[in-house]
Coordinates of C-alpha atoms and ligand atoms in Angstrom, one line a residue:
X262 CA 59.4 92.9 112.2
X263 CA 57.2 96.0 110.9
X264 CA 59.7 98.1 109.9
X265 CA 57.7 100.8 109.3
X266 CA 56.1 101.5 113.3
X267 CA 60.3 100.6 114.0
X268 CA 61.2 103.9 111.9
X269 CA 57.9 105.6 113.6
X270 CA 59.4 104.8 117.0
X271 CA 62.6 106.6 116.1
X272 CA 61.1 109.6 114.8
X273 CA 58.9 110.1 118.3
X274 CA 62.2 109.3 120.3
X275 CA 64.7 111.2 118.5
X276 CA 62.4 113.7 115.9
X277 CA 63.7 114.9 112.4
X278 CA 61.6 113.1 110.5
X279 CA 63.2 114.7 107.5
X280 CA 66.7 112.7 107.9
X281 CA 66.3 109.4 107.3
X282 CA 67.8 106.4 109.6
X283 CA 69.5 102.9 108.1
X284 CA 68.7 100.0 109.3
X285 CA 70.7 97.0 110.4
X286 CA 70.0 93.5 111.2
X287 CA 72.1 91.1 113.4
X288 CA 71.1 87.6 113.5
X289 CA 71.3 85.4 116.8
X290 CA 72.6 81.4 116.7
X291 CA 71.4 78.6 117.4
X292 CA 74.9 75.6 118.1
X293 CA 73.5 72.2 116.5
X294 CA 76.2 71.1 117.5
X295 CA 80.3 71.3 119.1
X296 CA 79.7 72.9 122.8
X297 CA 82.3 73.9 124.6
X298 CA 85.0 73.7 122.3
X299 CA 85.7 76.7 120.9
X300 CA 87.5 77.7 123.7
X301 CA 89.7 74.6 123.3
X302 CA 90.2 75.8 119.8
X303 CA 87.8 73.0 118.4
X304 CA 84.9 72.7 116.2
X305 CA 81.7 74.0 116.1
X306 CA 78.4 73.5 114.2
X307 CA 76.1 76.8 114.7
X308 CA 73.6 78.7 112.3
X309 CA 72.4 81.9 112.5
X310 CA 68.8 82.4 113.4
X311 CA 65.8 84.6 111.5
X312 CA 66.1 86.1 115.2
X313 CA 68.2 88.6 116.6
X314 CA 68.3 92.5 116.7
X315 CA 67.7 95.2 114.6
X316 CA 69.0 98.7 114.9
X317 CA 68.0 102.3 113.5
X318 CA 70.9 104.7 113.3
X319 CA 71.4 108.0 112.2
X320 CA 73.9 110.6 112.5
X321 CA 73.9 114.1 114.5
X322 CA 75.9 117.1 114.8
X323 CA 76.6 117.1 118.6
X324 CA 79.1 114.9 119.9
X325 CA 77.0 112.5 121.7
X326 CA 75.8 109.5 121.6
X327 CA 71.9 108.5 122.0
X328 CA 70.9 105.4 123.2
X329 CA 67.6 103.8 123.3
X330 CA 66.0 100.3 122.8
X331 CA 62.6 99.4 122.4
X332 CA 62.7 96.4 124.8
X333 CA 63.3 98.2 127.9
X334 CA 62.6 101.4 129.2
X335 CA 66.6 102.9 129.3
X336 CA 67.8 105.1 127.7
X337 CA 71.1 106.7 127.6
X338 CA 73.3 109.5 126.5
X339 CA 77.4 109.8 126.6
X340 CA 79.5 112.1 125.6
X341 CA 82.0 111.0 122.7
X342 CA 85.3 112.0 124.5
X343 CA 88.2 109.0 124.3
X344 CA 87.7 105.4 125.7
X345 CA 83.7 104.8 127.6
X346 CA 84.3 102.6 130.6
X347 CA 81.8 100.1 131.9
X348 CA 78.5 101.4 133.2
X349 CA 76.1 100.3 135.8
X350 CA 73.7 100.2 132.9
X351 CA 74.0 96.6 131.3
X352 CA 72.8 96.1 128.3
X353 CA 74.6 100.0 127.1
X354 CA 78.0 97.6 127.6
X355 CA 77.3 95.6 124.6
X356 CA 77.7 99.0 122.0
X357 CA 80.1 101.0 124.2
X358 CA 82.4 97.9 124.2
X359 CA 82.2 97.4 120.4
X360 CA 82.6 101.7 120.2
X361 CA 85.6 101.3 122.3
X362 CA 86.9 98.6 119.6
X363 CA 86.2 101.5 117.1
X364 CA 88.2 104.1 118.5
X365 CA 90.9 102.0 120.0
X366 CA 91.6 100.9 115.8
X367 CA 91.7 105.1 115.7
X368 CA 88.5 105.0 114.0
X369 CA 87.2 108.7 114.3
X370 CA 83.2 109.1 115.4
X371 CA 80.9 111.4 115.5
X372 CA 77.4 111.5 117.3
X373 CA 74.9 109.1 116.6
X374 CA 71.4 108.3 117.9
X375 CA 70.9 104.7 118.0
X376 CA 67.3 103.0 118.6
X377 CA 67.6 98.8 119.0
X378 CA 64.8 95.8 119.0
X379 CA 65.4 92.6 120.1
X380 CA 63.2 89.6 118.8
X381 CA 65.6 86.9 120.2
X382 CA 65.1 86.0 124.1
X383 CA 68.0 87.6 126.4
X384 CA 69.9 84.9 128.8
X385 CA 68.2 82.5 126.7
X386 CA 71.9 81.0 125.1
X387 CA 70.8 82.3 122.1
X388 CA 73.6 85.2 121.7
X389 CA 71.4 87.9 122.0
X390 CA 74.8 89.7 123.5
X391 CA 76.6 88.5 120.1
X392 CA 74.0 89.9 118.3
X393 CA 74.2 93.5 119.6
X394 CA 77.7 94.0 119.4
X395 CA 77.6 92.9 115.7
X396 CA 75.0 94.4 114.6
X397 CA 76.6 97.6 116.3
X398 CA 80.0 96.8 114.8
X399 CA 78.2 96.6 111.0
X400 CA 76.4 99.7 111.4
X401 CA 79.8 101.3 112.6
X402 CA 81.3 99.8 110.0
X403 CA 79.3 101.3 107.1
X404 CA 78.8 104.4 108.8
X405 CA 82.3 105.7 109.0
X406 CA 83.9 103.5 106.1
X407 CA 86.1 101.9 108.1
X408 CA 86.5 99.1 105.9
X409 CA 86.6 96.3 108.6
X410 CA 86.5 92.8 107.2
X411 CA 83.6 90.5 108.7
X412 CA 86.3 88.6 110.6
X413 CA 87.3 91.9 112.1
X414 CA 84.6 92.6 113.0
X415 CA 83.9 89.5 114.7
X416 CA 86.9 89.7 116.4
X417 CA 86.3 93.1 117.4
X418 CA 82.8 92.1 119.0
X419 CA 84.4 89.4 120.9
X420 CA 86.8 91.5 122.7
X421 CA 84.1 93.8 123.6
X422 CA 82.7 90.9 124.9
X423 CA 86.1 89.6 127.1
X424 CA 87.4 92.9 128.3
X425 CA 84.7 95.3 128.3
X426 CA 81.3 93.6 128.7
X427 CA 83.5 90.7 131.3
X428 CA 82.5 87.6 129.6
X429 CA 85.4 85.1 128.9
X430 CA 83.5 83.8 125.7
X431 CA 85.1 81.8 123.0
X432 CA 84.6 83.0 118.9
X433 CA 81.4 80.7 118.3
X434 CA 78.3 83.3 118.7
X435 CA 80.1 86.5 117.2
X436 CA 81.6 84.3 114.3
X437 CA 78.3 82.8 113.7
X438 CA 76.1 86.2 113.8
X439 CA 78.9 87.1 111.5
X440 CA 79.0 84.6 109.0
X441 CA 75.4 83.2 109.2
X442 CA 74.3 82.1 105.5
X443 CA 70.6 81.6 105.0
X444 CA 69.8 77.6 105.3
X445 CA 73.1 76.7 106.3
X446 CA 75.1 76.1 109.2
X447 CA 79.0 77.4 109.9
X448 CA 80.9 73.9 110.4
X449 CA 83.8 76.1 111.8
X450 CA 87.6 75.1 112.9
X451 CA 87.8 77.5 116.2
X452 CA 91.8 77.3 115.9
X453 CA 92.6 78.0 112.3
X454 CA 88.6 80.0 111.9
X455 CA 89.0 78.0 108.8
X456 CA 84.7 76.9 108.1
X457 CA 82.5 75.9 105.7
X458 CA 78.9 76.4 105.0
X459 CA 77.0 73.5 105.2
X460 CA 73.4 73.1 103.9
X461 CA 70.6 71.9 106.5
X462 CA 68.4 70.0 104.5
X463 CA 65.7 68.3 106.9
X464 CA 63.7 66.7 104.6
X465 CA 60.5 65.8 106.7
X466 CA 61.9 67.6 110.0
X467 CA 62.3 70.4 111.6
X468 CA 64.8 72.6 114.2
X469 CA 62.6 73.1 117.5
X470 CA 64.3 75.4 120.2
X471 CA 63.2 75.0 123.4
X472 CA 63.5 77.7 126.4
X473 CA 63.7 76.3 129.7
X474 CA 63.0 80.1 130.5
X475 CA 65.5 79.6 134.0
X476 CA 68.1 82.9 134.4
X477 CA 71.2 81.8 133.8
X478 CA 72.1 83.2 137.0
X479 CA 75.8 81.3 137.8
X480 CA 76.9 80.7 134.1
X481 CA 79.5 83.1 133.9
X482 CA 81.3 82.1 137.0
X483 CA 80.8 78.3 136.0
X484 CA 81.8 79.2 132.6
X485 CA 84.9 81.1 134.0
X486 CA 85.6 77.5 135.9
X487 CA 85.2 75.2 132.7
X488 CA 87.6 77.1 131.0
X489 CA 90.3 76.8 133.8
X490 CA 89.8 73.3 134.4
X491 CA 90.6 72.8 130.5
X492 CA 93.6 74.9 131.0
X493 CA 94.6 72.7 134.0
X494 CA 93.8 69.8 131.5
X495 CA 96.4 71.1 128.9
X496 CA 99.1 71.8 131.9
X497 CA 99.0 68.4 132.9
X498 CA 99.4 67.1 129.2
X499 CA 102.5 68.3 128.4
X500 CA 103.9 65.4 130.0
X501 CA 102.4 63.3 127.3
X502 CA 103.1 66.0 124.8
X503 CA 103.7 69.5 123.8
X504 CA 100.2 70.7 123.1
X505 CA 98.6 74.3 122.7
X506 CA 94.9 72.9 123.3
X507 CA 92.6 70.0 123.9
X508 CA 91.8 69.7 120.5
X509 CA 95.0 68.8 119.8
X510 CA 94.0 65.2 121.2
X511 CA 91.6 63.0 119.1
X512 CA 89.0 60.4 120.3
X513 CA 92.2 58.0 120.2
X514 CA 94.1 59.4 123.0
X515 CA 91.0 59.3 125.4
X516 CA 92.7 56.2 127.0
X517 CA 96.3 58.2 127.9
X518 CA 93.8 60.6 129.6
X519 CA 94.0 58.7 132.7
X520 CA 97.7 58.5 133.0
X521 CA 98.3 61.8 133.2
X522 CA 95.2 63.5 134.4
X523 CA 94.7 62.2 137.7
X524 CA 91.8 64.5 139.3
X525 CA 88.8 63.0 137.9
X526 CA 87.3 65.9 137.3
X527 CA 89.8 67.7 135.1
X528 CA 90.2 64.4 133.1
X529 CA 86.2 64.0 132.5
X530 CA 86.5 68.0 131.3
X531 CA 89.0 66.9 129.2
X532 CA 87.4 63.8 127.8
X533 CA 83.9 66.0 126.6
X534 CA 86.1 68.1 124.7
X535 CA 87.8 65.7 122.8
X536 CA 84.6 63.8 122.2
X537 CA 82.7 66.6 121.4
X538 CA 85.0 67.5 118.7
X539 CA 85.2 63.6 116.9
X540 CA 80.9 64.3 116.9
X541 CA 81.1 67.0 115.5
X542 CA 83.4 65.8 112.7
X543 CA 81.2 62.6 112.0
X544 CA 78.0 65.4 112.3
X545 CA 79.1 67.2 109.5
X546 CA 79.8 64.1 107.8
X547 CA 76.7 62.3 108.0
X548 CA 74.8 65.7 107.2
X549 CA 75.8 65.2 104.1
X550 CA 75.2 62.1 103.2
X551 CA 71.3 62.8 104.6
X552 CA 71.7 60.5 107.5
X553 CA 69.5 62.8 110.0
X554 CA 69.1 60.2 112.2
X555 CA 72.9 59.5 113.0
X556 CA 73.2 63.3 113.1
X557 CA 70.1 62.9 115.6
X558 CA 72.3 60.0 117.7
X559 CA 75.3 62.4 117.7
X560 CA 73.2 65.6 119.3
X561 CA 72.0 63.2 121.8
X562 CA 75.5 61.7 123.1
X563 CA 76.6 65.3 122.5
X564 CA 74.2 66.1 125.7
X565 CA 74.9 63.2 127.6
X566 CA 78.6 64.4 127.5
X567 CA 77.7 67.8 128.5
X568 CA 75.5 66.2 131.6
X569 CA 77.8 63.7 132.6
X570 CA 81.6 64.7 132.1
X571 CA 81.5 68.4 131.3
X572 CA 78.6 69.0 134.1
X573 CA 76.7 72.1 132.9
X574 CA 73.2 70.8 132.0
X575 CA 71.0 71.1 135.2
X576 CA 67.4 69.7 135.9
X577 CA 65.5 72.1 133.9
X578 CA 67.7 71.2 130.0
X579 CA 67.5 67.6 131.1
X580 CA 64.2 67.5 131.8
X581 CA 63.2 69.3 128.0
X582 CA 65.7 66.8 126.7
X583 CA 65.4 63.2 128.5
X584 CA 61.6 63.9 128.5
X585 CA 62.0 65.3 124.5
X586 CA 64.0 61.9 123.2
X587 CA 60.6 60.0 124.9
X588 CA 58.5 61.5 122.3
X589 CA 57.5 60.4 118.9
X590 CA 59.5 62.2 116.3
X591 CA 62.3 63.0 118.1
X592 CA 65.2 62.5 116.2
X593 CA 68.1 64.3 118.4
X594 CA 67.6 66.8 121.4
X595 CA 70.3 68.4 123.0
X596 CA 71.2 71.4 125.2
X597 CA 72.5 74.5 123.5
X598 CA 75.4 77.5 124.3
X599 CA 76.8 78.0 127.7
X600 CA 74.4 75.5 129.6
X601 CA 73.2 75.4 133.6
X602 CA 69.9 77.2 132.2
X603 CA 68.8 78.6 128.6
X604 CA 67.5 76.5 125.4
X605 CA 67.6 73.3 123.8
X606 CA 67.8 72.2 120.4
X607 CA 65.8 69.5 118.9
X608 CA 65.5 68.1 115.0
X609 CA 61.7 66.9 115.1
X610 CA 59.6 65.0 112.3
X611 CA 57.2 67.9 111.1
X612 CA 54.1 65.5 111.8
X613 CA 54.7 65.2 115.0
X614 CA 56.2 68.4 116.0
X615 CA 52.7 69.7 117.6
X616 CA 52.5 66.8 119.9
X617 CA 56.0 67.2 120.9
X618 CA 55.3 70.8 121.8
X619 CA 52.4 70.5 123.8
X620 CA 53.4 67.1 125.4
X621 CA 56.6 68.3 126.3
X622 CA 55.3 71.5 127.3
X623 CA 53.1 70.1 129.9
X624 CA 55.8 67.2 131.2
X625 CA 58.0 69.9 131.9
X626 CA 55.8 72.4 133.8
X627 CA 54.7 69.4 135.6
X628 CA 58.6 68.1 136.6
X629 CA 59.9 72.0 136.8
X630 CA 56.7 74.6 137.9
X631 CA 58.2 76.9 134.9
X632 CA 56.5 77.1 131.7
X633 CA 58.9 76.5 128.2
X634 CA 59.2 78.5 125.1
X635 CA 59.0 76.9 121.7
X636 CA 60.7 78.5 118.5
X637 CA 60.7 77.4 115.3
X638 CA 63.3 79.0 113.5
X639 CA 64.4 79.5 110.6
X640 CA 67.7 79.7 109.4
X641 CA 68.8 83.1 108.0
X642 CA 72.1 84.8 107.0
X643 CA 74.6 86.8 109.1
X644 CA 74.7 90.6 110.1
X645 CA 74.4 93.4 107.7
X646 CA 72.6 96.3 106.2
X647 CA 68.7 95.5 105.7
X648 CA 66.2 97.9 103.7
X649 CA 64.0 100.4 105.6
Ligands
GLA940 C1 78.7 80.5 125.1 C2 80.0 81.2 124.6 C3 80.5 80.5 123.4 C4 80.7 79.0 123.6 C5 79.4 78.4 124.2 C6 79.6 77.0 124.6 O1 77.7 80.6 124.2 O2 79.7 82.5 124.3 O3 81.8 81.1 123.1 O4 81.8 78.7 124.5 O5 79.0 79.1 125.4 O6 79.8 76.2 123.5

């Protein structure tokens, strides 16, 4: 990120070159792994990326409030004048959603001009969404001394997300763009939000995220389904006992499953969530004892859970990832976020990780017609003010 043509791009948009902006940072996440759980108030595994967005923001005398983003050609202005409802004009949502969180906590604003860059794909599963609302919700933060806690904040963003934006998301992405430590990953309790930072020492490998670069297109309604069929799944438990969740269950009680959920469907629904949850437990676990290649077995069922009883893989993340696990090197691969479309994640060996790019690359344009993205990230730390 060149920091310096960023502030130059303000100064043409907005002018003034005599009142300097500050400049925020807001990471995106990659999950390792622990998908579809949050939700269920189980565990998850992401990291925060050395992706994400980055923001310029300054303060102005009018009420109003500029916005602009490098990425695409909109820009918009809105008056500062109680509670912003939802606009035709998407990606605006993100901020006004995380503003409305502002004022709703009686947080008094003033006008701002606000300029954004992106560097992490959008609809890619890689938060980008999480991203702008926190790095919003910092900047707020600072600006008006609000004195927010992180976990606020995080909060905050995630209701922007629910009931302004109209996703039903779970705590994962904004907790992780939140909390993100440089070279570590969040192993996170999603009912508690007790977590831990865990270092991600690869030795000889690497994380490889792979875009299948299909729109996500239905993910939000079949997102909106997965989370009802897990509430069905809870319903029909309280027979067995009183629980508040599906990770109430552990890998123990996948045999009373079939007892007392009878549509097949709801039970398999029910069956990746407790699974996922014992994986991610044992992940965490053998992390730390250096045993990548367990770790790598874990991503792998971890996928073939999400393909085969949770059902929101498609042809284009299997493809990466039953093609990937082919390839020398490959120590786990797995879908990550929301599913149906978006990235994978892989751990590779280093030595073989440009064979397993190009390889895969041209496997999967053969199979699909689309062509992949490769990133090799790094892992950096959570959202907060960065130096101009
Ligand atoms: C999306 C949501 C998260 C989480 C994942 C699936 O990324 O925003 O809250 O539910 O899907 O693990």
């Amino acid at each position: 990120m060149d920091t310096i043509n960023f502030a130059e791009k303000f100064y043409e948009k907005y002018g003034n070159r005599s009142d300097k902006p500050v400049l925020f940072f807001s990471p995106g996440r990659v999950n390792l792994i622990g998908e579809h759980t949050d939700y269920n108030g189980g565990f998850v595994f992401p990291c925060a990326l050395n992706y994400g967005t980055y923001l310029l923001i300054r303060k102005i005398k009018t009420n109003t409030l500029k916005f602009s983003t490098i990425n695409f050609n909109e820009d918009s202005e809105v008056k500062l004048n109680g509670l912003f409802i939802n606009t035709s004009r998407k990606w605006i949502n993100y901020p006004l959603g995380v503003i409305n969180e502002f004022i709703k906590k009686g947080i008094k604003l003033s006008g701002l001009e606000f300029l954004y860059y992106g560097d992490v794909p959008n609809g890619a599963g890689l938060s980008s969404s999480a991203s702008i609302e926190m790095v919003t919700a910092v900047a707020l933060n600072e600006f008006f001394n609000a004195a927010f806690t992180t976990l606020d904040l995080v909060k905050m963003s995630q209701k922007a997300e629910n009931e302004f934006v109209g996703m039903n998301c779970g705590i994962m992405d904004q907790f992780a763009v939140g909390f993100g430590k440089k070279d570590h990953a969040i192993f996170l309790n999603c009912d508690t939000l007790f977590f831990e930072n865990v270092p991600i020492i690869l030795t000889d490998c690497s994380l490889i995220i792979t875009n299948t670069n299909k729109r996500r297109g239905l993910t939000d309604s079949k997102y909106n389904e997965r989370r009802s069929e897990c509430d069905k799944a809870v319903e029909l438990l309280q027979k067995y006992k009183p629980v508040r969740n599906l990770s109430e269950l552990t890998a123990g009680e996948i045999n009373i499953l079939e007892k007392y959920i009878h549509d097949p469907v709801i039970r398999k629904r029910a069956k990746h969530v407790i699974s996922e949850n014992g994986r991610v437990v044992e992940a965490v676990k053998v992390l730390k004892d250096n045993n990548i290649i367990r770790f790598g077995e874990l991503m792998n069922q971890s996928h073939d859970s999400l393909k085969d009883d949770y059902e929101v893989t498609g042809m284009e993340l299997d493809t990466l990832v039953y093609e990937g696990r082919k390839l020398p090197g490959v120590i786990g691969t797995r879908m990550t976020g929301a599913g149906f479309g978006g990235c994978t994640i892989s751990i590779v060996r280093n030595d073989d990780s440009e064979k397993f790019m190009t390889t895969l690359s041209k496997v999967y344009q053969k199979k699909t017609g689309m062509v992949p993205d490769f990133y090799q990230p790094e892992i950096g730390n959570g959202a907060g003010r960065i130096e101009l």
